Coordinates of C-alpha atoms and ligand atoms in Angstrom, one line a residue:
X1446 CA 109.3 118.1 140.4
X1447 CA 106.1 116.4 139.3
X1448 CA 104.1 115.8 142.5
X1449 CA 102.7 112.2 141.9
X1450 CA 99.6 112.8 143.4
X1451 CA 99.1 114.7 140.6
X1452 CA 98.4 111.1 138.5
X1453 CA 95.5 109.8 141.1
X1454 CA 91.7 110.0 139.3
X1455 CA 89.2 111.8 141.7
X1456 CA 85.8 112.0 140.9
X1457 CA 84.1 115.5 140.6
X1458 CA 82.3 116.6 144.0
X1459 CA 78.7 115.5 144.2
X1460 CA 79.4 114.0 140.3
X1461 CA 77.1 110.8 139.5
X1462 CA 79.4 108.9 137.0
X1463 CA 77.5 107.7 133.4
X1464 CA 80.2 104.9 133.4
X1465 CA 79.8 101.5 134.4
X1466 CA 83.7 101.9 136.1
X1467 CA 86.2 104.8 135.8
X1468 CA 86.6 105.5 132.4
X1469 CA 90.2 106.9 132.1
X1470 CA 92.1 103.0 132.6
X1471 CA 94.6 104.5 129.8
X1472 CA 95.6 108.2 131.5
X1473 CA 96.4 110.8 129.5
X1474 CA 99.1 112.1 127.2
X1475 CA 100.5 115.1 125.4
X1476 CA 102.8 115.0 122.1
X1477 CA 103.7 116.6 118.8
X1478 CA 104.1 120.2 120.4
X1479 CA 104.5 123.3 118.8
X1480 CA 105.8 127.0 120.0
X1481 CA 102.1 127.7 121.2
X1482 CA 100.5 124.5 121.6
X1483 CA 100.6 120.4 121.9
X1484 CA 98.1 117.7 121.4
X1485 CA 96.5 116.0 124.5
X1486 CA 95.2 112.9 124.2
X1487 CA 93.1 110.3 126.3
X1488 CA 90.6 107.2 125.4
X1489 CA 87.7 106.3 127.3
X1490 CA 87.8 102.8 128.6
X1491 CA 86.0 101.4 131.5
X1492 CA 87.0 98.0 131.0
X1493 CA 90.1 98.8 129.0
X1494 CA 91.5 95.1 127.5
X1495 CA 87.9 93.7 126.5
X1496 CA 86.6 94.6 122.8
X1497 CA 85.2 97.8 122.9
X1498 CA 86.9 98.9 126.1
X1499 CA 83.5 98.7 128.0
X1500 CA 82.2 101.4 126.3
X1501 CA 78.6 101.5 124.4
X1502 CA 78.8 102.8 120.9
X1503 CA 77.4 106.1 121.5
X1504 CA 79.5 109.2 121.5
X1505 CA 80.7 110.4 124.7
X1506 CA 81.0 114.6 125.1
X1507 CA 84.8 115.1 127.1
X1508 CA 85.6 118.3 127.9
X1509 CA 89.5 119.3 128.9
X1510 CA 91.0 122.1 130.5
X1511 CA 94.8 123.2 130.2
X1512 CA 96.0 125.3 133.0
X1513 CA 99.3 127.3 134.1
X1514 CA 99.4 125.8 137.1
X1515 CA 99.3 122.4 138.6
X1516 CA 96.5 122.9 140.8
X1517 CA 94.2 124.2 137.9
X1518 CA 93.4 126.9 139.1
X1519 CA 94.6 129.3 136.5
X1520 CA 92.7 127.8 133.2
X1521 CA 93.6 129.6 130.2
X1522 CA 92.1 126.9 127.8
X1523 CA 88.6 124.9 127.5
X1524 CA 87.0 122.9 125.1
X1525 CA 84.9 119.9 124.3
X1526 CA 85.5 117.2 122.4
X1527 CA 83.5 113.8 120.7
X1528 CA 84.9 110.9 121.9
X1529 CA 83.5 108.6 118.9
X1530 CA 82.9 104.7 118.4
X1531 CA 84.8 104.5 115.7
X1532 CA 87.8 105.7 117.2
X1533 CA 87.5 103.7 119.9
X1534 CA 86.5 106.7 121.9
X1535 CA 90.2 109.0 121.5
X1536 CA 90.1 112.0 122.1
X1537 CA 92.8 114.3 120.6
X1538 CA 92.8 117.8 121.3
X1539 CA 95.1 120.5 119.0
X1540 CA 95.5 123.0 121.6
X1541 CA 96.7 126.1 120.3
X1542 CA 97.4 130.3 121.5
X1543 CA 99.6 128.9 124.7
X1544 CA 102.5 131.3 125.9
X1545 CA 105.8 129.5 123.7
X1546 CA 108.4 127.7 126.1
X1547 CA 106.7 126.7 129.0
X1548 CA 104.9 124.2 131.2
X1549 CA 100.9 123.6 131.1
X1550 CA 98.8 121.2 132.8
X1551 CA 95.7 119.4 131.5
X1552 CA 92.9 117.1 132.2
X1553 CA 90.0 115.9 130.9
X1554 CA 86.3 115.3 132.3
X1555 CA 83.1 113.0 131.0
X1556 CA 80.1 111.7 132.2
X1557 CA 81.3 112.9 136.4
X1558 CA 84.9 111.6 135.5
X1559 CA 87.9 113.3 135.7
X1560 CA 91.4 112.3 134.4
X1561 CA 94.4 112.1 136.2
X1562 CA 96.1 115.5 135.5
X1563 CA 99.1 116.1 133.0
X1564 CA 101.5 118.1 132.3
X1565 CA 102.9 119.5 128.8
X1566 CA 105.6 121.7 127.1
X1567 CA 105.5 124.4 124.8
X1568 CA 108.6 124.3 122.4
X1569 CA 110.2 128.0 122.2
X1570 CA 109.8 130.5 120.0
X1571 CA 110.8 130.1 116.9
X1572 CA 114.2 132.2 116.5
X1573 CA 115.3 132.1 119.5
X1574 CA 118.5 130.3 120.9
X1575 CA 117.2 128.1 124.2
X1576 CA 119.7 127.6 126.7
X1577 CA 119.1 124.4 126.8
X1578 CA 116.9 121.3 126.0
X1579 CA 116.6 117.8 128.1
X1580 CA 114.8 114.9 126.9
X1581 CA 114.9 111.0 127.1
X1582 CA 114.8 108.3 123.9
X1583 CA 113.6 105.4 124.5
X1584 CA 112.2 102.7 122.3
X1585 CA 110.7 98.9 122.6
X1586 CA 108.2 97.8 125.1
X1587 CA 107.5 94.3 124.9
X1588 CA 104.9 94.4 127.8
X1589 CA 105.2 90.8 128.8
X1590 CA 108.9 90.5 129.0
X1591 CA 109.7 92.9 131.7
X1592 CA 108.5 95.5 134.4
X1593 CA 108.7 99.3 133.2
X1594 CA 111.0 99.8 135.9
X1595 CA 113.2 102.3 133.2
X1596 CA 110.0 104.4 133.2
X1597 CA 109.9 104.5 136.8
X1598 CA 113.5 106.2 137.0
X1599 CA 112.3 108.4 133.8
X1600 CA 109.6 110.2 135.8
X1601 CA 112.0 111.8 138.5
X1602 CA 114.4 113.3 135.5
X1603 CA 114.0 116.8 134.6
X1604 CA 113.0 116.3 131.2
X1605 CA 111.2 118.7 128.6
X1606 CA 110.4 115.9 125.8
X1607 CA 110.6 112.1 125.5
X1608 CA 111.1 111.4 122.0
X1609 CA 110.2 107.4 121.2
X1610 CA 111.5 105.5 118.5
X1611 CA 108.8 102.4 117.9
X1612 CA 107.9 99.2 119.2
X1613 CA 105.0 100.7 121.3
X1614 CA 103.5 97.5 121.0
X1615 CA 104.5 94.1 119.8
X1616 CA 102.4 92.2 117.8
X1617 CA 102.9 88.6 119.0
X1618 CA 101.4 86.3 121.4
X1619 CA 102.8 85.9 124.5
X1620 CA 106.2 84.9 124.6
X1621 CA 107.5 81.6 126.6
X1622 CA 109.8 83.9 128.6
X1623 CA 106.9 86.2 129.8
X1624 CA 106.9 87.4 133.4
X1625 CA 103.4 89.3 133.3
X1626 CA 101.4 87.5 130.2
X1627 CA 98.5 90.1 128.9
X1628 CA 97.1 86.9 127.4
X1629 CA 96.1 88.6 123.9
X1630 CA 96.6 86.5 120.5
X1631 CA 98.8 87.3 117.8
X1632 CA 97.2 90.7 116.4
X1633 CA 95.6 90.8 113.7
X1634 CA 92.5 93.0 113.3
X1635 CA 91.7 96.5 114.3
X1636 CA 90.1 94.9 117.5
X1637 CA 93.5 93.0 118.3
X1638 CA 95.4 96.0 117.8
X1639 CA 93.3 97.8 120.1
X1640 CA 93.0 95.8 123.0
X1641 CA 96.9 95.3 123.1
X1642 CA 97.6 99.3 122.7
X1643 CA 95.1 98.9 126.1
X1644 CA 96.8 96.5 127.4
X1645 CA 100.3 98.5 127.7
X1646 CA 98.4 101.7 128.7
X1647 CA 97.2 100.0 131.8
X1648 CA 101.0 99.9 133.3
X1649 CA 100.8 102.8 135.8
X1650 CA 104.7 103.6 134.7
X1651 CA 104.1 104.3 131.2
X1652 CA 100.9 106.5 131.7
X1653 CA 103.4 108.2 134.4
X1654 CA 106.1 108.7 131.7
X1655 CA 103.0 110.3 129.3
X1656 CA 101.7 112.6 132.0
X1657 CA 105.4 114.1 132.5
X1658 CA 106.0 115.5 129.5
X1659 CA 104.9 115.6 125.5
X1660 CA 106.2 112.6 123.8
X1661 CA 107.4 112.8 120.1
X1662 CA 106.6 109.3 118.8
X1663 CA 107.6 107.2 115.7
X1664 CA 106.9 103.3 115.0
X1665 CA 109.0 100.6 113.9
X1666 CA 108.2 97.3 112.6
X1667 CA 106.0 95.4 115.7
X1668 CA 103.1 98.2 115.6
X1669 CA 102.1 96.0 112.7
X1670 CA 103.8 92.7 111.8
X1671 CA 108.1 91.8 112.7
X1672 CA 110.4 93.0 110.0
X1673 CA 108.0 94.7 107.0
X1674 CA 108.7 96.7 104.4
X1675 CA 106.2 98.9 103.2
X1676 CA 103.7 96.0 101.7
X1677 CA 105.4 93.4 102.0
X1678 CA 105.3 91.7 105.0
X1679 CA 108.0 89.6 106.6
X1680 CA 107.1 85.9 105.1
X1681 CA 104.4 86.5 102.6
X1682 CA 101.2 84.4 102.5
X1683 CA 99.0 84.0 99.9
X1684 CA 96.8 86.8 99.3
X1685 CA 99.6 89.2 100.0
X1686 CA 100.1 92.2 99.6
X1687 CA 96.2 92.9 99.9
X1688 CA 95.8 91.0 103.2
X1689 CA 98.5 92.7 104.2
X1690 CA 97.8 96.3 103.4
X1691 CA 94.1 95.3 105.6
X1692 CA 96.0 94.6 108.4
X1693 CA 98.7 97.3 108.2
X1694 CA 95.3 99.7 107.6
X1695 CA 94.1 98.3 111.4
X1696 CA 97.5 97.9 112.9
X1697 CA 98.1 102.5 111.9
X1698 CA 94.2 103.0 112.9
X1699 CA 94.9 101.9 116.4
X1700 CA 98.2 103.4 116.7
X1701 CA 96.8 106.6 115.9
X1702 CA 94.0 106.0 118.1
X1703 CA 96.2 105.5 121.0
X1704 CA 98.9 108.5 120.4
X1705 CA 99.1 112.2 121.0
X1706 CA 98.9 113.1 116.9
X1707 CA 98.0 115.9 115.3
X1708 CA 95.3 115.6 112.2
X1709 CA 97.7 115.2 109.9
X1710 CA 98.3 111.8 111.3
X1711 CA 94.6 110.7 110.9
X1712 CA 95.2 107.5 109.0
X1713 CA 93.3 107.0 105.1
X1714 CA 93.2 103.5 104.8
X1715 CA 96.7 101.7 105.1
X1716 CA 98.3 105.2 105.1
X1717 CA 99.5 107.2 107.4
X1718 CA 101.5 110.6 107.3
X1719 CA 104.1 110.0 110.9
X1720 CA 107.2 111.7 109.1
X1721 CA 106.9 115.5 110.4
X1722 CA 109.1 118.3 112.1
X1723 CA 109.9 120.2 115.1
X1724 CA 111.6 122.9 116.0
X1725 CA 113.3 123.9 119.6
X1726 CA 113.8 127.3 118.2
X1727 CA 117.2 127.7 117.0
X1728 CA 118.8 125.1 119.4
X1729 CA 117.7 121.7 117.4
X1730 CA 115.4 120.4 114.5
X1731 CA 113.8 117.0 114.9
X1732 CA 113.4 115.3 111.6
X1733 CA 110.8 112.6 112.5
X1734 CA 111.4 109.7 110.0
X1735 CA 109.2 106.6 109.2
X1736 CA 111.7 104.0 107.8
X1737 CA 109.1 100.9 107.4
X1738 CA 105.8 102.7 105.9
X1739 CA 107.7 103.5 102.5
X1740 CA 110.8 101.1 102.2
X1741 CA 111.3 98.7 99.6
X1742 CA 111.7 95.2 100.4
X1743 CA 115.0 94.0 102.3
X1744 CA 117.7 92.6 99.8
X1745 CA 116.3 88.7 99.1
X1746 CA 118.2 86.5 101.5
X1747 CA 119.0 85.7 105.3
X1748 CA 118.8 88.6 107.7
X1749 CA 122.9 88.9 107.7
X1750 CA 124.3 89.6 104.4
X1751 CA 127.7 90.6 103.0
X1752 CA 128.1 94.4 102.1
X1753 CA 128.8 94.7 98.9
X1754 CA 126.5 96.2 95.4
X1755 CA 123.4 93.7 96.0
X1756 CA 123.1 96.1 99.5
X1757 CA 123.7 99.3 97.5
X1758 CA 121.4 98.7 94.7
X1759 CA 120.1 102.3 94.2
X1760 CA 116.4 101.3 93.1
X1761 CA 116.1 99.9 97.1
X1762 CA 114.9 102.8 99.4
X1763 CA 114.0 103.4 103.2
X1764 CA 112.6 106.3 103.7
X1765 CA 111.0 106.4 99.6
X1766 CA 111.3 109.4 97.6
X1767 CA 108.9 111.7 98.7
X1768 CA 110.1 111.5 102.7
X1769 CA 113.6 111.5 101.3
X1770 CA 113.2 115.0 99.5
X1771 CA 111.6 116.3 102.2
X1772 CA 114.6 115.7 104.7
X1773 CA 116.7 117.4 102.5
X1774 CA 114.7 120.3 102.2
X1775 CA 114.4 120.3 106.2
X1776 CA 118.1 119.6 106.6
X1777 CA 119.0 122.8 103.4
X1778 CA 116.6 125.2 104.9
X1779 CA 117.4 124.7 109.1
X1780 CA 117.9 127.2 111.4
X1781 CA 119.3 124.9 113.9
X1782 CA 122.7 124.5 115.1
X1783 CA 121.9 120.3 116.1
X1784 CA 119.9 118.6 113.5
X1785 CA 118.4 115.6 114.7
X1786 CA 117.1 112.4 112.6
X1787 CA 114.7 110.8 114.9
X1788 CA 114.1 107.5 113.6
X1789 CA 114.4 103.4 114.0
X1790 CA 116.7 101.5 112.6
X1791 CA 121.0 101.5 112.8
X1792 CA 122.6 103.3 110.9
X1793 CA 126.0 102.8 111.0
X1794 CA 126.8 99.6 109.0
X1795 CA 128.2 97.5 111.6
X1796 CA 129.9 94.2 110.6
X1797 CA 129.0 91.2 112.6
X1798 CA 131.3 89.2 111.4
X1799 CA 134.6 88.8 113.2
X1800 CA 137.7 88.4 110.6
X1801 CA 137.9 90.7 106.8
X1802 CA 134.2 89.7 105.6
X1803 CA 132.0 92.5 106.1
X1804 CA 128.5 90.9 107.3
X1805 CA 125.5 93.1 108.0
X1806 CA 122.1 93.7 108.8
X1807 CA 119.4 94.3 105.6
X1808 CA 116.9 95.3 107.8
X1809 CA 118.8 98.1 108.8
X1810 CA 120.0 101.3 106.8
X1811 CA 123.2 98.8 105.8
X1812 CA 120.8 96.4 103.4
X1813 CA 120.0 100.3 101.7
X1814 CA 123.9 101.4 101.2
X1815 CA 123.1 103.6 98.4
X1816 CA 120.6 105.8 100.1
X1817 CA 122.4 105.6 103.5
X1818 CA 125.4 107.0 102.2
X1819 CA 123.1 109.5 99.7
X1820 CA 122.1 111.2 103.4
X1821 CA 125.3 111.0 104.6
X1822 CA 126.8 112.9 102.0
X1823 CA 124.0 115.4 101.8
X1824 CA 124.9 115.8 105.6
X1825 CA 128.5 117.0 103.9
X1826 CA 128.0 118.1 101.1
X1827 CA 124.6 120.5 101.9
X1828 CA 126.5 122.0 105.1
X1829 CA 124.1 120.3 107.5
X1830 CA 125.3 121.2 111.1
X1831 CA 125.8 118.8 113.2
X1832 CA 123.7 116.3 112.8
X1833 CA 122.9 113.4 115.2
X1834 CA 121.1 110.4 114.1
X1835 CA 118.7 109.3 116.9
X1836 CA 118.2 105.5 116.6
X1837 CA 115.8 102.0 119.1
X1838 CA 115.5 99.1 117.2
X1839 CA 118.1 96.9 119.0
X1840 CA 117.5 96.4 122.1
X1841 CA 121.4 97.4 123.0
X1842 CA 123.2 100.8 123.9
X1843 CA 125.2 102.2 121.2
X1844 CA 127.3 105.1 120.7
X1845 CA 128.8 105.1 116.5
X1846 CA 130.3 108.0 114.7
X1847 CA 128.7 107.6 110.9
X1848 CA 131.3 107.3 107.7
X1849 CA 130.2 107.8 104.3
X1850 CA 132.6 104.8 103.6
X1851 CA 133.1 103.3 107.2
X1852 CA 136.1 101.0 105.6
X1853 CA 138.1 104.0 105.2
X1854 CA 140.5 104.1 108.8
X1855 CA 141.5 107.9 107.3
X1856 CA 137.6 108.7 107.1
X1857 CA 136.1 111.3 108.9
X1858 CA 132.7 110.7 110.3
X1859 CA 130.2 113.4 109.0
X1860 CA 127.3 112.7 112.0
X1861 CA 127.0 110.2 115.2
X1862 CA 124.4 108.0 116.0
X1863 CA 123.3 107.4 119.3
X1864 CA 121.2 104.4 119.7
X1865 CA 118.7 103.5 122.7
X1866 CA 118.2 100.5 124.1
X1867 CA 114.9 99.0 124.9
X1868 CA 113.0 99.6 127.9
X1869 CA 112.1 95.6 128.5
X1870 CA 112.4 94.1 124.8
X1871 CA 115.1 91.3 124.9
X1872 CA 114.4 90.7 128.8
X1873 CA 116.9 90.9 131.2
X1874 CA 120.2 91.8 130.0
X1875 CA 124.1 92.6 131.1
X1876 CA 126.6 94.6 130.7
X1877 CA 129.1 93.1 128.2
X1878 CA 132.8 94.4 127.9
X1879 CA 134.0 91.4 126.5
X1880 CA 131.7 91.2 123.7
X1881 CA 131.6 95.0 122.9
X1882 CA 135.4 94.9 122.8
X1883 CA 135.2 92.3 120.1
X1884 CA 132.5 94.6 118.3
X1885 CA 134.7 98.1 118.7
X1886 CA 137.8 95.8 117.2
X1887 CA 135.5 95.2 114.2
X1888 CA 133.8 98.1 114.0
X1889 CA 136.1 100.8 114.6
X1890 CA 133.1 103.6 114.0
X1891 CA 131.3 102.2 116.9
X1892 CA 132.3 103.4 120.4
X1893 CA 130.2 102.2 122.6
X1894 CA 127.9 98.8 123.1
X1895 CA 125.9 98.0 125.9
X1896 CA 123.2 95.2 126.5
X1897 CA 121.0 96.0 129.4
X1898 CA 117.4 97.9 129.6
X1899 CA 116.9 101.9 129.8
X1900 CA 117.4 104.8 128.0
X1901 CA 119.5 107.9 126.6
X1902 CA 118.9 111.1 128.8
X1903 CA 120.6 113.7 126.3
X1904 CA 121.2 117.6 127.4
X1905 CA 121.5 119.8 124.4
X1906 CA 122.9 123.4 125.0
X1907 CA 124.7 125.6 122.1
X1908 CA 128.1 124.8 123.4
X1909 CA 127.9 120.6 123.3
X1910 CA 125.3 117.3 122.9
X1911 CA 126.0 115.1 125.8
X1912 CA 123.7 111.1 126.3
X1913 CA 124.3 109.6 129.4
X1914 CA 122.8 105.6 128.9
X1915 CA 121.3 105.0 131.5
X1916 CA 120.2 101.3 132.5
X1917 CA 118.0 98.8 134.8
X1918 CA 120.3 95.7 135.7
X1919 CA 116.9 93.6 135.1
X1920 CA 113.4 94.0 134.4
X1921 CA 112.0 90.6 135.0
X1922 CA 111.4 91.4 139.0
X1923 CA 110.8 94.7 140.2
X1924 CA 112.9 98.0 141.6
X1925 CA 115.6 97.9 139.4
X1926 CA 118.2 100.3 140.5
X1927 CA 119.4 103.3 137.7
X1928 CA 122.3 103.3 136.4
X1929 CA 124.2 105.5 134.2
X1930 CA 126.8 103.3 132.5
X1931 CA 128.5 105.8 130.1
X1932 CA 128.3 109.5 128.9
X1933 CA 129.4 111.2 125.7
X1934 CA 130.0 114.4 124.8
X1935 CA 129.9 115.7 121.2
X1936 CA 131.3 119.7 120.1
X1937 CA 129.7 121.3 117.8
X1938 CA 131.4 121.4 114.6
X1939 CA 133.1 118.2 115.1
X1940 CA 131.5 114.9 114.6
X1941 CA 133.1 112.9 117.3
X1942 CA 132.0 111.2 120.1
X1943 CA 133.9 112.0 123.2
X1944 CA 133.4 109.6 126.4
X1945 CA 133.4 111.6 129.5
Ligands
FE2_2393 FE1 112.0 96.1 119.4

């Protein structure tokens, strides 16, 4: 267990501070680890949500030490780092030449300060078969909406990773049904995007559920702008897609800024690389997808669409080619017995539509049919095994077992999806057996809906995959009790979802 003392700031002995207030608001974080290292991150902010962060623009020296223990008293690694101006004064760290499979503490120090401590994970050795891996998914933080109560239960699990599948942030003003307004406009510049990354690092939950363990971290659509695709944004204004690309350019910068990435994440303009790979030694390989940064637009039309060859068109992409070739290659050359797809948006094509027509979702893998199913059957057809599609987006629970041609009753599924609810997005929610037996009726693929808050604790071992859902009754008041509302099991070999 993670002593929580471990998480209050303390000033080093007989240390004058050079900052006007404490400079580490934000806490610290670790991600994107590797068998003998991780990143740490932290940003210096003494006044976290004004522009600038209360910082002057000269570079700050921040040194960090990584320890065996939590004490620190056995440091194995030092350095020191700029913490620049023009990266709003981030600080990543590539620590490297760290014992494979274990746990590590860190902190940083500047100007007197010190960090709150925290603690990090090397993956195992490459070739090796792990016993066994724990981690949590969650996905979609609307700050204002809700308390990050699910966080809060997150911290006592016994987790090595927490893998995160977007909506970090949302872009939006305030919302009418806000319970803790952070008062920030819509954002729109590299200074918005900033001060509402700061915003959400304040909440001492979230920095908790950093400081437990590395976090492998994708974005969806509200790091930039609701519903985009690639350049395109979701109602286009003149201008576009220039003024669009200027904004998705600040909207990356400050996500970057503000996660534990590796250089190969440094964003060029409105680019940036976040598809990448890891490896829990032989046990399961993370495929880390990016489904808005190279999609084509969403088929022309509403939001809800009838399947059918518009949705299939084969020119219309998600992932683009060059992502899309490099999955293959990941999923042809793995060692793993589980491969995962860590990634945004549903996959199974779920109709919405009660009766024969088949309605769906574009914005989801269903309005790009022809590449869905092209991954599907490379899953089959390239001897993939057992892959598990790791999915936020929705704000519900979902358990689905994926079909090539999910109107085929005599199908076989060839991979399941589970699918994460939110930790607050969508505000308090319930528990709906009526409505998710109307959905399984329709959807026979799906087994599983649920609409409250939370997350998927999943424990991986060589002999089975189980995700317990676990949820927060509500999020608009405080000390929401956990809950773990259903549990499935799936064998490997056998893409089939079985509740226990
Ligand atoms: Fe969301």
């Amino acid at each position: 267990m993670f002593a929580a003392s471990a998480f209050l700031p303390a000033r080093a002995k007989g240390a004058r501070s050079a900052f006007s207030s404490y400079p580490f608001t934000l806490g610290v974080a670790s991600g994107d680890p590797s068998s003998d290292g991780f990143v740490l991150w932290t940003r210096l902010a003494p006044r976290p949500v004004e522009s600038g962060g209360g910082m002057t623009p000269a570079p700050v020296e921040v040194a960090w030490q990584v320890a065996e223990d939590e004490a620190m008293t056995r440091v194995v690694r030092r350095g020191k780092e700029i913490a620049d101006h023009g990266w709003a004064h981030s600080v990543h760290v590539e620590v490297g030449g760290l014992k494979p499979d274990r746990w590590y503490w860190y902190r940083f120090t500047a100007g007197g300060e010190v960090s709150p401590a925290g603690r990090a994970r090397t993956l195992p050795a490459a070739g090796t078969m792990p016993e066994r891996l724990r981690f949590a998914v969650a996905s979609c933080q609307k700050y204002e909406i809700g308390y990050y109560t699910a966080y809060e239960h997150m911290v006592r699990e016994d987790i090595d990773l927490v893998v995160f599948l977007g909506d970090y942030i949302y872009e939006k003003a305030d919302s009418s049904a806000a319970v803790r307004p952070h008062g920030l406009p819509l954002a729109l510049t590299l200074d918005d995007y900033r001060r509402r990354y700061a915003a959400y690092k304040t909440d001492p939950a979230l920095q908790a559920a950093h400081a437990l363990a590395p976090w492998i971290a994708t974005w969806d659509d509200h790091e930039v702008s609701n519903d985009y695709a690639g350049s395109v944004q979701e109602n286009p204004e003149p201008g576009d897609p220039a003024a669009f690309l200027r904004r998705r350019a600040a909207a990356y910068r400050a996500y970057y800024e503000h996660m534990p990435l590796r250089r190969t994440a440094i964003p060029s303009g409105p680019d940036l690389r976040l598809f990448r790979r890891f490896d829990y030694g032989r046990l399961a390989r993370f495929n880390v997808l990016d489904t808005r940064q190279y999609r084509t637009d969403q088929p022309a039309g509403p939001r809800l669409q009838p399947a059918g060859p518009k949705l299939a068109d084969p020119a219309g992409t998600i992932l683009g080619p060059e992502q899309l070739t490099w999955l293959f290659e990941g999923l042809d050359q793995s060692p793993a017995l589980w491969n995962v797809l860590a990634q945004q948006v549903l996959m199974a094509p779920v109709d919405r539509m009660p009766g024969p027509a088949v309605v769906v979702d574009v914005d989801k893998w269903a309005g790009y049919e022809f590449e869905r199913q092209r991954v599907l059957r490379h899953f089959l057809e390239g001897g993939t095994a057992n892959p598990v599609v790791l999915t936020g987006d929705k704000h519900t629970n979902w358990a689905n077992e994926l079909l090539i041609d999910s109107n085929d009753p005599a199908g076989t599924p060839v991979a399941v999806e589970f699918l994460g609810t939110s930790i607050t997005s969508g505000g308090d929610g319930e528990d709906q057996p009526d409505y998710a037996g109307t959905l399984l009726a329709e959807n026979p693929f799906v087994k599983y809906h649920n609409n409250e808050r939370g997350y998927i604790h999943c424990e991986v071992t060589p002999r089975g995959w189980r995700g317990d859902f676990r949820t927060v009754p509500h999020v608009s008041s405080r000390n929401a009790p956990l809950l773990t509302r259903a549990s499935f099991v799936v064998e490997p070999g056998r893409a089939r979802l079985n509740r226990v």
